[in-house]
Structure formats: C-alpha cells, structure tokens
Coordinates of C-alpha atoms in Angstrom, one line a residue:
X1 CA -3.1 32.0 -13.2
X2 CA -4.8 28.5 -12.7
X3 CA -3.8 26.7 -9.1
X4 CA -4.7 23.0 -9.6
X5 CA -5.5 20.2 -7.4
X6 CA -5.2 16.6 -8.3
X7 CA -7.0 13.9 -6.7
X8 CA -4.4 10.6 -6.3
X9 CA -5.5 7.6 -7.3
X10 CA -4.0 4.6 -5.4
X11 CA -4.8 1.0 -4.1
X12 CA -2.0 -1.0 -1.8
X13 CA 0.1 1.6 -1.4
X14 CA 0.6 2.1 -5.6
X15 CA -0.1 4.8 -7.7
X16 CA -2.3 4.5 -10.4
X17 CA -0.7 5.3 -13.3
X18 CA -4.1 7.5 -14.1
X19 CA -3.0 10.2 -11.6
X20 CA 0.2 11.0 -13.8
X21 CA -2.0 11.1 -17.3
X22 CA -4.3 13.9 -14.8
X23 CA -1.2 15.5 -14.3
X24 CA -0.5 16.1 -18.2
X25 CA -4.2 17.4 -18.4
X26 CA -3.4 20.0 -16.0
X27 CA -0.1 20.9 -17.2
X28 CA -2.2 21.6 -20.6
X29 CA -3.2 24.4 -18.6
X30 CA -0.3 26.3 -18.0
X31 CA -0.9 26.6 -14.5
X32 CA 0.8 28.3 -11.7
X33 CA 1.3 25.3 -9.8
X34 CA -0.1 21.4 -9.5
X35 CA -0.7 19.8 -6.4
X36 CA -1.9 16.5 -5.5
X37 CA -3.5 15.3 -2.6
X38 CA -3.0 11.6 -1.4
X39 CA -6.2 10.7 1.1
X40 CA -4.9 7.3 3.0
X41 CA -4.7 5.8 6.0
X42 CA -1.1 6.4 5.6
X43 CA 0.3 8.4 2.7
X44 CA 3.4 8.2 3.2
X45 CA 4.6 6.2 0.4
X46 CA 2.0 6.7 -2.3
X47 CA 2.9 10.6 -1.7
X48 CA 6.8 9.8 -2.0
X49 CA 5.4 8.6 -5.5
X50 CA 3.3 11.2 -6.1
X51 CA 6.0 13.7 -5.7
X52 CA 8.3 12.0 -8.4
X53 CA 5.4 13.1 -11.3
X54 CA 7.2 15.6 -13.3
X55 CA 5.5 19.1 -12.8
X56 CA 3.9 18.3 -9.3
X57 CA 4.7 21.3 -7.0
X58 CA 3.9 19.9 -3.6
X59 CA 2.0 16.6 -2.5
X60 CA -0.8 16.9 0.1
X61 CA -0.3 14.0 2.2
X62 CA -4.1 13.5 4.1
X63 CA -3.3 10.6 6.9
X64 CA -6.9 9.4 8.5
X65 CA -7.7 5.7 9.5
X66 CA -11.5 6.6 7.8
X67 CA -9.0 6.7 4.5
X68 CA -7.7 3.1 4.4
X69 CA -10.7 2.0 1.6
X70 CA -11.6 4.7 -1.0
X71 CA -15.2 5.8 0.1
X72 CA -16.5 8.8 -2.1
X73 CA -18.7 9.7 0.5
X74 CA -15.8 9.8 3.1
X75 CA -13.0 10.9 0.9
X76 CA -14.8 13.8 -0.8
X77 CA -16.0 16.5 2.2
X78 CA -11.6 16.2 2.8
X79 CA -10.9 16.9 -1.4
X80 CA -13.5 20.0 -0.9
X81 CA -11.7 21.3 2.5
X82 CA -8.9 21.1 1.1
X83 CA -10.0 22.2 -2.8
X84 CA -9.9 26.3 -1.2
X85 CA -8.0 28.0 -3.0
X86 CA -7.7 26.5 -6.1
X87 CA -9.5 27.1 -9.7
X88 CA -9.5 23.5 -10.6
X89 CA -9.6 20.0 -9.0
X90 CA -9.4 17.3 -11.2
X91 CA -9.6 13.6 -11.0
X92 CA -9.0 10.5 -13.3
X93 CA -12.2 9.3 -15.2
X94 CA -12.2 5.6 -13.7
X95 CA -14.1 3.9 -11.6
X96 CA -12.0 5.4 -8.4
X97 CA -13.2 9.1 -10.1
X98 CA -16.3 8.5 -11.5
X99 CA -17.0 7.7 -7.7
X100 CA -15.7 10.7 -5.9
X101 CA -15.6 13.7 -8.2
X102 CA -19.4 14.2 -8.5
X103 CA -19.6 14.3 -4.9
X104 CA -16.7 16.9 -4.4
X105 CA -18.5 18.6 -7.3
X106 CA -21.6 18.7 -5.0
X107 CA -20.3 19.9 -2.0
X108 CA -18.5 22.8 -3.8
X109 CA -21.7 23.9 -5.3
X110 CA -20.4 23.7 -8.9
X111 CA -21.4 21.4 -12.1
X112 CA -18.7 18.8 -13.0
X113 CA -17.2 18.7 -16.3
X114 CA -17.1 15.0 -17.2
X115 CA -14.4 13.3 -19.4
X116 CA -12.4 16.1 -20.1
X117 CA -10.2 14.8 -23.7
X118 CA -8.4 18.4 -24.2
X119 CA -8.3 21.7 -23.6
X120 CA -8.6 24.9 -24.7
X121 CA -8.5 27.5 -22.3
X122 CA -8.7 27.8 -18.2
X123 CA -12.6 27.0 -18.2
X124 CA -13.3 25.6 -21.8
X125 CA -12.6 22.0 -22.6
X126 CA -13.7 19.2 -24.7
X127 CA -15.4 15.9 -24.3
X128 CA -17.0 13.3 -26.4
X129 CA -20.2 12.4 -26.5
X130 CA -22.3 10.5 -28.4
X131 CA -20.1 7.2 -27.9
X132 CA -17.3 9.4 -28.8
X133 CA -18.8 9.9 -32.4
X134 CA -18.8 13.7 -31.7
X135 CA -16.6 16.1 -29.8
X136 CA -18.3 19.0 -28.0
X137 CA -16.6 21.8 -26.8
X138 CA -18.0 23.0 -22.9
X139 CA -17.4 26.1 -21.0
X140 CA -17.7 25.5 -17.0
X141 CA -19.3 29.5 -15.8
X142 CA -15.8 31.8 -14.7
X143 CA -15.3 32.6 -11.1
X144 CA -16.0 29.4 -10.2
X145 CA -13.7 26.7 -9.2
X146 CA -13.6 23.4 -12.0
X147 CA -14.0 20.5 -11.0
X148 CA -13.6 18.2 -13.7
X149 CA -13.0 14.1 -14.5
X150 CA -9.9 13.4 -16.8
X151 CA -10.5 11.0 -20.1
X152 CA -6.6 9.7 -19.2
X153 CA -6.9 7.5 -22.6
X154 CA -6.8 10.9 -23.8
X155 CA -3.5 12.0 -21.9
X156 CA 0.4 10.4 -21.5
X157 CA 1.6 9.2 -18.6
X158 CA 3.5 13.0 -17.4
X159 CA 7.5 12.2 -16.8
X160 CA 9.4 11.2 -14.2
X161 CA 12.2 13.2 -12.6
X162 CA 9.9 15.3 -10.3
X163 CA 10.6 16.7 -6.6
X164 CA 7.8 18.0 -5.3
X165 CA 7.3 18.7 -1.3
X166 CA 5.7 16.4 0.7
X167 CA 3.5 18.3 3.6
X168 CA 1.1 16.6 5.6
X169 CA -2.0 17.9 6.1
X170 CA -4.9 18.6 8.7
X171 CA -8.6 18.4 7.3
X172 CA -11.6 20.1 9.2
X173 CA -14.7 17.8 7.7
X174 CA -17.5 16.1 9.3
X175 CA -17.4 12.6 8.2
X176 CA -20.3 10.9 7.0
X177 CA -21.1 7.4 9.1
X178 CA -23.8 6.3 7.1
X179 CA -21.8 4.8 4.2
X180 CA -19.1 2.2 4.8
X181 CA -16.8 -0.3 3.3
X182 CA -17.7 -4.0 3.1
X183 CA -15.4 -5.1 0.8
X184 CA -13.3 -5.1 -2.4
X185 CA -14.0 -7.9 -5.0
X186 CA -11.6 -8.1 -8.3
X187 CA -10.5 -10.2 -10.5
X188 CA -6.4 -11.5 -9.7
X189 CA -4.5 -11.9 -12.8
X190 CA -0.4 -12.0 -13.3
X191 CA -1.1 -9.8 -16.6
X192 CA -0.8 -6.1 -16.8
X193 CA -3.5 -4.1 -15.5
X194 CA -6.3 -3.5 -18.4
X195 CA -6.5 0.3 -18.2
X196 CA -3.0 0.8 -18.1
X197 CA -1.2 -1.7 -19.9
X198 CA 1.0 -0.9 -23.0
X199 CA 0.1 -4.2 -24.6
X200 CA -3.8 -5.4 -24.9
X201 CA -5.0 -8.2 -26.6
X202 CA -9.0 -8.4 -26.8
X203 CA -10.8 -11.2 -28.0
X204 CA -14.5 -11.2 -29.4
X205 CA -17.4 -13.4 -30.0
X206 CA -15.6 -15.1 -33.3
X207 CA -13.8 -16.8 -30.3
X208 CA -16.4 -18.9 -30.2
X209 CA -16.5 -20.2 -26.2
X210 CA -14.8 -20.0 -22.6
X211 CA -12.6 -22.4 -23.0
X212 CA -11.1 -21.1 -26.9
X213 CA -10.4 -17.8 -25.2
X214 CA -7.2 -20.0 -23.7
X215 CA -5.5 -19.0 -27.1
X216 CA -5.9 -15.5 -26.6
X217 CA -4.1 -15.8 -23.1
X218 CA -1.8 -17.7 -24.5
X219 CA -0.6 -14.9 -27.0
X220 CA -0.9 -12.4 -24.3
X221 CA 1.3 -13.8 -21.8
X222 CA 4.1 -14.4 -24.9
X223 CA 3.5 -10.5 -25.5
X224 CA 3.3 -9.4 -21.6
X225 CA 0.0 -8.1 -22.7
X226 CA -3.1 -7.3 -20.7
X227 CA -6.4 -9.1 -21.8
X228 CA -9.7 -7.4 -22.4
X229 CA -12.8 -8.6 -24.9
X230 CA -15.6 -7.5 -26.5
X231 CA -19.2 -6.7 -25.3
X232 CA -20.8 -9.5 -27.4
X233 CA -17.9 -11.9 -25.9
X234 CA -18.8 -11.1 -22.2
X235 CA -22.6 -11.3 -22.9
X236 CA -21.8 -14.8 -24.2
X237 CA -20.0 -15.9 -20.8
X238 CA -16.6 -16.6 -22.5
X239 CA -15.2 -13.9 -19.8
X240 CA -16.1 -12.0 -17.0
X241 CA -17.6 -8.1 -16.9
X242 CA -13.9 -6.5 -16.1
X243 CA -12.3 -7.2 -18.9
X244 CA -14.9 -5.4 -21.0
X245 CA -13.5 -3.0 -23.3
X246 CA -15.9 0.0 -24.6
X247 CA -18.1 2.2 -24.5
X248 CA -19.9 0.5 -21.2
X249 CA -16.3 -1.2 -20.0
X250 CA -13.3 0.2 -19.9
X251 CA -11.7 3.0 -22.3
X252 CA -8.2 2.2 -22.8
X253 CA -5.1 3.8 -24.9
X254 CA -2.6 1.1 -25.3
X255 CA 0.2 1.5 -27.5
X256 CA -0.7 -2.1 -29.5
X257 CA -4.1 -3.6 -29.5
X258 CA -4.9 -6.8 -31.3
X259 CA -8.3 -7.1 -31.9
X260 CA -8.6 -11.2 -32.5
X261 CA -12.0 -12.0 -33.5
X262 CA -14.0 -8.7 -33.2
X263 CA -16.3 -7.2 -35.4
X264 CA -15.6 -4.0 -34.7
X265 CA -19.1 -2.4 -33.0
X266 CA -19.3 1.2 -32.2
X267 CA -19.3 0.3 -28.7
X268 CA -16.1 -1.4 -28.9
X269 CA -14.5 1.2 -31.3
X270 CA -15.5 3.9 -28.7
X271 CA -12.9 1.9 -25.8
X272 CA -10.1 2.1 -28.4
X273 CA -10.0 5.4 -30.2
X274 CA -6.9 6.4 -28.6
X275 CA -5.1 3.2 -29.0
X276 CA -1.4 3.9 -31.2
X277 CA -1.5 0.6 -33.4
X278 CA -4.5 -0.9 -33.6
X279 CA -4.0 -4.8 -35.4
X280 CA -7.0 -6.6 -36.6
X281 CA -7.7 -10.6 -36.9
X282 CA -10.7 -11.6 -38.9
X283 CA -12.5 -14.2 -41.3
X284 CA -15.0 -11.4 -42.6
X285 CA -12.9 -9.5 -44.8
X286 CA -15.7 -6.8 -44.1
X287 CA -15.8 -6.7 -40.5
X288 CA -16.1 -3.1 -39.5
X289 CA -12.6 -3.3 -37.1
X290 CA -10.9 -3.4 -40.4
X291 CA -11.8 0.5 -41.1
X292 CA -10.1 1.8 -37.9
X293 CA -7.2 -0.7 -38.0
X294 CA -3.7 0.0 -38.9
X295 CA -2.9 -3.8 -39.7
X296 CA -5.5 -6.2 -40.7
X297 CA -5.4 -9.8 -41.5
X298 CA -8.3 -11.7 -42.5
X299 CA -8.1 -15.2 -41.6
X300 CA -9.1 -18.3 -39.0
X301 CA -8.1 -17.2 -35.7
X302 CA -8.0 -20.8 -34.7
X303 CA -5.0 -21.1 -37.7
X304 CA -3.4 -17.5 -37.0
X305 CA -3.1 -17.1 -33.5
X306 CA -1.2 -20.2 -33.1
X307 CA 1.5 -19.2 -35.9
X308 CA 1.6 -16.0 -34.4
X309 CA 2.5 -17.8 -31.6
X310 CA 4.9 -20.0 -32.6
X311 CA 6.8 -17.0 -35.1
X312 CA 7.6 -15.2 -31.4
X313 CA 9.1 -18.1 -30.2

C-alpha cells in the first residue's frame, strides 16, 4: 500500500488552498495513509489547518527559525529526512513547488514527475504536454519512492471535516548557508487570490490600455472575482506579470471565467482548460475564445461590460 507525504504550502500563517487539491491527488491513490508536513518557523497553526483536510492521517509539524521564509534550498534536505518511509511525496505545482520539489527530487536520487493531472496506478500518471494540447501517460521506475508536482487546476479542493494528529517533529539535516532570503515582493490586492479564486475575470488586448482595464475591475469587485489577463495584455503594459493567465502565467480552474476582450491564443486557452463555465466577450465573432466557451457574446466591451454592470445592480 502507498504511504504518502504532502508538502504544505503556506504564507502568514495560511494554508494554501493548493495543499488540499494535493490532497485529492493522493487520495486518487488509495493510499494507506496521507501525511503532511508543515516546515515553519512555527507550525503550529498552519498544522491545526492542515489537520482539518479531510483524509489527512497525521500533520508533521517541522518548527525551525531557518523556516520562517520558504527557501527550497533550506526547506528541501528537511522534506527528504523526513520523506523515509514513504512511496510518494508530493507537492503543489506553483511557484512555492515548482521551487522545492526538484530539489527534494535531487536529494532522494529519483526523477520528478512534473504536473501530475491524474492518475492511474501507484507509479503511472498523466501530464500534459505540449501546452496541454496532448496528454501523455508516464511511469516513474517501481521500488523507488515518487516524488511528483500536482497540476491542482486539475484536482478539488479535498473536504473539510478532518482530524488528523498533530506531532511535532525533529529533523537531522545539514542546512545549506549559501542561499538566503532577501525578500518577498507581490502585488497587494483586496480581490481573491488569482490561483485560487472561484470567480476570475481576465481582460485581453481588445481592452485597449492601462487605464480601460478600470472596467474590468470594476465588474470584478461587483462579482467578488479575482483579476487575471492575457499574455498580449501584459506585453502591452496594461497590467503587471502576476496576473498573467497561461501557459507562461498562472494555470487556474475557477468555476466562472469571463474572458472580456481575449482572443483566445493557445497560450491563454492552456491556463483555462479546467475552468467550469468559461463566458466569452468579443467584437470578432471569430475569435478563437468562442470555440472553448460555454457562453459567448460578441459585442463592444466598452458597451457590454458597463450593462453587465449595471443589470447586477
């Protein structure tokens, strides 16, 4: 039977919601048990979190001062002391585990699987490639332990309801010196987070300039929605690099997306594929979002948005 180890995401002593949609991929598994491990200065109340995830056996609570900023190369010789005895270590394909799973990966002498969208047995799993255009199916060698990054657009968000121990835990590594925090830039927004937002509204280059892209924050703040845009948008300076959504930004699975403006690029479609209802806004009647969308409208965003608008009150 698989025993599996989930890296926590966190950041100010919250949860990502991208450590309960690792969860689900590990349930997919049928394992004997799921732990996760919380690496932090102090754990304590990301693990109380952590152990409310519905099908979490026990939470590894990791205290070290060397854990107060998330540095891959501090934080991963601790995931791979603490990875023995397990077949499969997983972490969320984000920034946070894009960082640190290759590096656990390392030091357990195994290849990572990257991306991992479903699977099908206790060392075969699929992933896209190709921009998502194609699925491939991988097989990680047996006997070895799997370390593996989550696609969570891929995955719910696993229950809540859980009870899981909470046991702190004493980690034998030598910690690396040479790499060390400086600082954490991001952007500060009231709106939902991007990634894990139930609501996103993106806007594209047919918003025409910085200062139009007020209308799209307008509708999102009626619709408690999270704001992201379009490749061509950020290359044109109407926003900045975060709130890129695709195949080089951020893939996200919201359960609306309105796509104001957008052509529809296979960059951009690749961000979305996992959206529920995707809702298109266009002049070009053969803009390529309209193919993928569940709703379309063609029409002047300048003329719709503002009636949408004003129709929600």
């Amino acid at each position: 039977m698989s025993k599996i180890l989930v890296v926590a995401e966190h950041l100010g002593g919250t949860l990502n919601p991208s450590t309960a949609r690792t969860v689900s991929a590990a349930q997919a598994l049928g394992p004997e048990a799921i732990d996760v491990v919380v690496l932090a200065a102090d754990p304590a109340a990301v693990a109380a979190q952590a152990a409310r995830i519905a099908g979490v056996s026990r939470v590894l609570a990791v205290a070290n001062p060397a854990n107060a900023d998330a540095i891959a190369q501090v934080q991963g010789p601790q995931v791979a002391a603490v990875a023995t005895g397990y077949s499969h270590v997983f972490g969320p394909s984000t920034t946070f585990g894009k960082d640190l799973m290759p590096v656990v990966a390392a030091l357990l002498g195994v290849n990572q699987v990257s991306d991992l969208m479903a699977v099908e047995g206790a060392d075969t799993f699929k992933r896209p490639i190709y921009a998502g255009n194609a699925i491939v199916t991988v097989q990680a060698p047996a006997g070895h332990v799997v370390v593996a990054t989550v696609r969570t657009a891929s995955w719910p968000v696993a229950g809540d309801g859980g009870s899981a121990t909470v046991e702190a835990v004493q980690v034998e590594a030598t910690l690396p010196t040479h790499t060390r925090h400086l600082g954490l830039a991001a952007g500060s927004s009231d709106r939902p987070d991007l990634q894990s937002a139930r609501r996103v509204i993106s806007g594209g280059r047919g918003i025409g300039s910085e200062e139009n892209f007020g209308i799209v924050f307008s509708l999102a703040d009626k619709l408690g929605a999270a704001v992201g845009a379009s490749r061509a948008a950020v290359d044109a300076g109407y926003c900045p690099n975060e709130m890129q959504v695709g195949q080089t930004g951020k893939i996200i699975a919201p359960e609306l997306y309105l796509a104001i403006g957008i052509s529809g690029a296979i960059q951009h479609l690749t961000g979305i594929k996992d959206a529920g209802t995707i809702v298109a806004i266009n002049k070009d009647p053969d803009a390529a979002i309209f193919e993928v969308a569940d709703i379309g409208l063609v029409g002047d965003l300048f003329t719709v948005l503002p009636e949408l608008e004003a129709a929600l009150g």
